[in-house]
mmCIF file of C-alpha atoms in Angstrom:
data_model
loop_
_atom_site.group_PDB
_atom_site.id
_atom_site.type_symbol
_atom_site.label_atom_id
_atom_site.label_comp_id
_atom_site.label_asym_id
_atom_site.label_seq_id
_atom_site.Cartn_x
_atom_site.Cartn_y
_atom_site.Cartn_z
ATOM 1 C CA MET A 27 16.179 -46.764 59.661
ATOM 2 C CA ILE A 28 19.770 -46.865 59.937
ATOM 3 C CA LYS A 29 20.459 -45.889 56.924
ATOM 4 C CA HIS A 30 18.496 -42.303 57.857
ATOM 5 C CA VAL A 31 20.417 -42.293 60.540
ATOM 6 C CA GLY A 32 23.832 -42.369 58.722
ATOM 7 C CA ARG A 33 22.711 -40.029 56.486
ATOM 8 C CA LEU A 34 21.637 -37.697 59.244
ATOM 9 C CA ARG A 35 25.543 -37.849 61.147
ATOM 10 C CA ARG A 36 26.939 -36.990 58.020
ATOM 11 C CA ILE A 37 24.876 -34.653 57.336
ATOM 12 C CA ALA A 38 25.601 -33.066 60.445
ATOM 13 C CA VAL A 39 28.961 -33.781 60.458
ATOM 14 C CA ALA A 40 29.391 -31.771 57.292
ATOM 15 C CA GLY A 41 28.005 -29.182 58.260
ATOM 16 C CA ALA A 42 30.021 -29.237 61.470
ATOM 17 C CA ALA A 43 33.543 -28.906 59.641
ATOM 18 C CA ALA A 44 31.954 -26.102 57.620
ATOM 19 C CA GLY A 45 30.594 -24.529 60.551
ATOM 20 C CA GLY A 46 34.249 -24.913 62.393
ATOM 21 C CA VAL A 47 35.567 -22.887 59.045
ATOM 22 C CA ALA A 48 33.607 -20.399 59.222
ATOM 23 C CA ALA A 49 33.679 -19.316 62.661
ATOM 24 C CA THR A 50 37.734 -20.254 61.680
ATOM 25 C CA LEU A 51 36.742 -16.857 58.586
ATOM 26 C CA ILE A 52 34.586 -14.736 61.447
ATOM 27 C CA GLY A 53 37.657 -14.870 63.924
ATOM 28 C CA ALA A 54 40.288 -13.927 61.789
ATOM 29 C CA ALA A 55 41.713 -10.300 62.492
ATOM 30 C CA PRO A 56 40.297 -7.314 60.067
ATOM 31 C CA ALA A 57 42.620 -6.223 57.135
ATOM 32 C CA GLN A 58 44.817 -3.587 58.404
ATOM 33 C CA ALA A 59 42.894 -0.402 56.198
ATOM 34 C CA ALA A 60 45.043 1.950 54.221
ATOM 35 C CA ALA A 61 46.900 4.948 55.458
ATOM 36 C CA ASN A 62 44.783 6.599 52.852
ATOM 37 C CA ALA A 63 41.625 5.356 53.734
ATOM 38 C CA THR A 64 38.931 7.466 54.916
ATOM 39 C CA THR A 65 35.246 6.998 56.008
ATOM 40 C CA VAL A 66 32.372 8.976 54.354
ATOM 41 C CA TYR A 67 28.548 8.055 54.781
ATOM 42 C CA VAL A 68 25.850 7.105 52.198
ATOM 43 C CA TRP A 69 23.030 8.775 52.885
ATOM 44 C CA ALA A 70 21.232 6.512 50.454
ATOM 45 C CA THR A 71 19.675 3.262 49.731
ATOM 46 C CA ASP A 72 19.943 -0.120 47.912
ATOM 47 C CA VAL A 73 23.156 2.394 45.957
ATOM 48 C CA ASN A 74 24.540 -0.533 43.798
ATOM 49 C CA MET A 75 28.905 -1.009 44.078
ATOM 50 C CA ARG A 76 30.394 -2.099 40.709
ATOM 51 C CA ALA A 77 33.817 -3.492 39.396
ATOM 52 C CA CYS A 78 34.402 -0.009 38.101
ATOM 53 C CA ALA A 79 33.032 3.706 38.032
ATOM 54 C CA SER A 80 31.343 3.239 34.528
ATOM 55 C CA PHE A 81 28.005 1.921 33.596
ATOM 56 C CA GLN A 82 30.080 -0.982 31.142
ATOM 57 C CA CYS A 83 30.736 -2.576 34.298
ATOM 58 C CA PRO A 84 27.331 -4.517 35.773
ATOM 59 C CA PRO A 85 26.628 -3.860 39.675
ATOM 60 C CA TYR A 86 27.546 -6.774 42.061
ATOM 61 C CA ASP A 87 25.427 -9.233 42.393
ATOM 62 C CA ARG A 88 23.632 -9.051 45.610
ATOM 63 C CA VAL A 89 25.739 -6.863 46.763
ATOM 64 C CA LYS A 90 23.831 -3.088 47.797
ATOM 65 C CA VAL A 91 25.473 -0.356 49.938
ATOM 66 C CA SER A 92 22.608 1.871 52.187
ATOM 67 C CA THR A 93 22.315 4.315 54.980
ATOM 68 C CA MET A 94 25.879 3.430 56.165
ATOM 69 C CA ASN A 95 29.578 4.077 57.055
ATOM 70 C CA VAL A 96 31.687 3.104 54.438
ATOM 71 C CA THR A 97 35.678 2.867 54.173
ATOM 72 C CA ALA A 98 36.828 5.076 51.265
ATOM 73 C CA PHE A 99 40.422 4.331 49.538
ATOM 74 C CA CYS A 100 40.056 6.812 47.157
ATOM 75 C CA GLN A 101 37.968 8.271 44.248
ATOM 76 C CA ASN A 102 38.219 8.680 40.809
ATOM 77 C CA GLN A 103 36.177 10.931 37.659
ATOM 78 C CA GLY A 104 33.790 8.428 36.211
ATOM 79 C CA ASP A 105 30.111 8.256 34.211
ATOM 80 C CA THR A 106 27.897 10.510 35.311
ATOM 81 C CA VAL A 107 25.408 10.270 37.293
ATOM 82 C CA ARG A 108 21.992 12.139 38.195
ATOM 83 C CA ASP A 109 19.922 10.857 40.876
ATOM 84 C CA GLY A 110 17.183 14.189 40.922
ATOM 85 C CA ALA A 111 18.960 16.895 41.864
ATOM 86 C CA TYR A 112 22.222 15.902 42.069
ATOM 87 C CA VAL A 113 24.672 14.917 39.112
ATOM 88 C CA ASN A 114 28.255 13.807 39.801
ATOM 89 C CA ASP A 115 31.334 12.207 37.916
ATOM 90 C CA TRP A 116 33.494 11.111 40.818
ATOM 91 C CA TRP A 117 33.463 8.057 42.575
ATOM 92 C CA LEU A 118 34.289 6.036 45.058
ATOM 93 C CA LEU A 119 36.287 3.030 45.721
ATOM 94 C CA VAL A 120 34.807 1.892 48.709
ATOM 95 C CA ASP A 121 34.151 -1.620 50.787
ATOM 96 C CA ALA A 122 30.899 -2.095 53.101
ATOM 97 C CA GLY A 123 31.839 -5.426 55.002
ATOM 98 C CA GLY A 124 31.954 -7.234 51.539
ATOM 99 C CA PRO A 125 33.820 -6.659 48.248
ATOM 100 C CA LYS A 126 34.992 -3.791 48.032
ATOM 101 C CA GLY A 127 34.169 -2.006 44.900
ATOM 102 C CA TRP A 128 33.188 1.360 42.942
ATOM 103 C CA ILE A 129 30.428 3.281 44.111
ATOM 104 C CA SER A 130 29.487 7.215 42.492
ATOM 105 C CA ALA A 131 29.951 9.865 44.072
ATOM 106 C CA VAL A 132 26.045 11.185 44.170
ATOM 107 C CA TYR A 133 25.090 9.237 46.803
ATOM 108 C CA VAL A 134 28.101 10.117 49.528
ATOM 109 C CA ARG A 135 27.367 13.012 52.397
ATOM 110 C CA GLY A 136 29.619 15.924 51.657
ATOM 111 C CA GLY A 137 30.320 16.794 48.273
ATOM 112 C CA SER A 138 28.571 18.436 45.714
ATOM 113 C CA ASN A 139 27.434 18.524 42.300
ATOM 114 C CA MET A 140 29.912 17.768 40.037
ATOM 115 C CA SER A 141 33.088 17.432 42.103
ATOM 116 C CA PRO A 142 34.870 15.074 44.150
ATOM 117 C CA ILE A 143 34.444 14.194 47.603
ATOM 118 C CA PRO A 144 36.425 16.104 50.307
ATOM 119 C CA GLY A 145 39.349 14.049 52.129
ATOM 120 C CA VAL A 146 39.013 11.098 50.147
ATOM 121 C CA SER A 147 41.861 10.703 48.165
ATOM 122 C CA LYS A 148 42.497 11.943 44.411
ATOM 123 C CA ASP A 149 45.532 9.209 43.781
ATOM 124 C CA PHE A 150 44.533 6.405 41.750
ATOM 125 C CA ALA A 151 47.435 4.701 43.297
ATOM 126 C CA ASP A 152 45.468 4.339 46.516
ATOM 127 C CA CYS A 153 42.913 1.596 44.993
ATOM 128 C CA ARG A 154 44.421 -1.012 46.212
#
């Protein structure tokens, strides 16, 4: 019994320490958004996010964007994506609250087929 209580105490202390670190990270001030950042709306569900604007970069593991506003930093042409009547070769570098990644413009409100999203920078230097 004493051995069991000691093990539980070590687990509780480790958990409290980890919780303190998590609280520190959660409480940290958000990074300053780039001056060129634009908010756009992703209208689709389960949109893959990638490290580049190409199918050669696999989707991030367990990271999907669904029906939400995201911060777009820039856009660039890449692989063509087709989804029903929608088709586009423009991709946006976005932050959806996790790692930054590239999503197809097909899934962003405000654009049209084979065109960039209005209001989002096309200067690759803005992709930071």
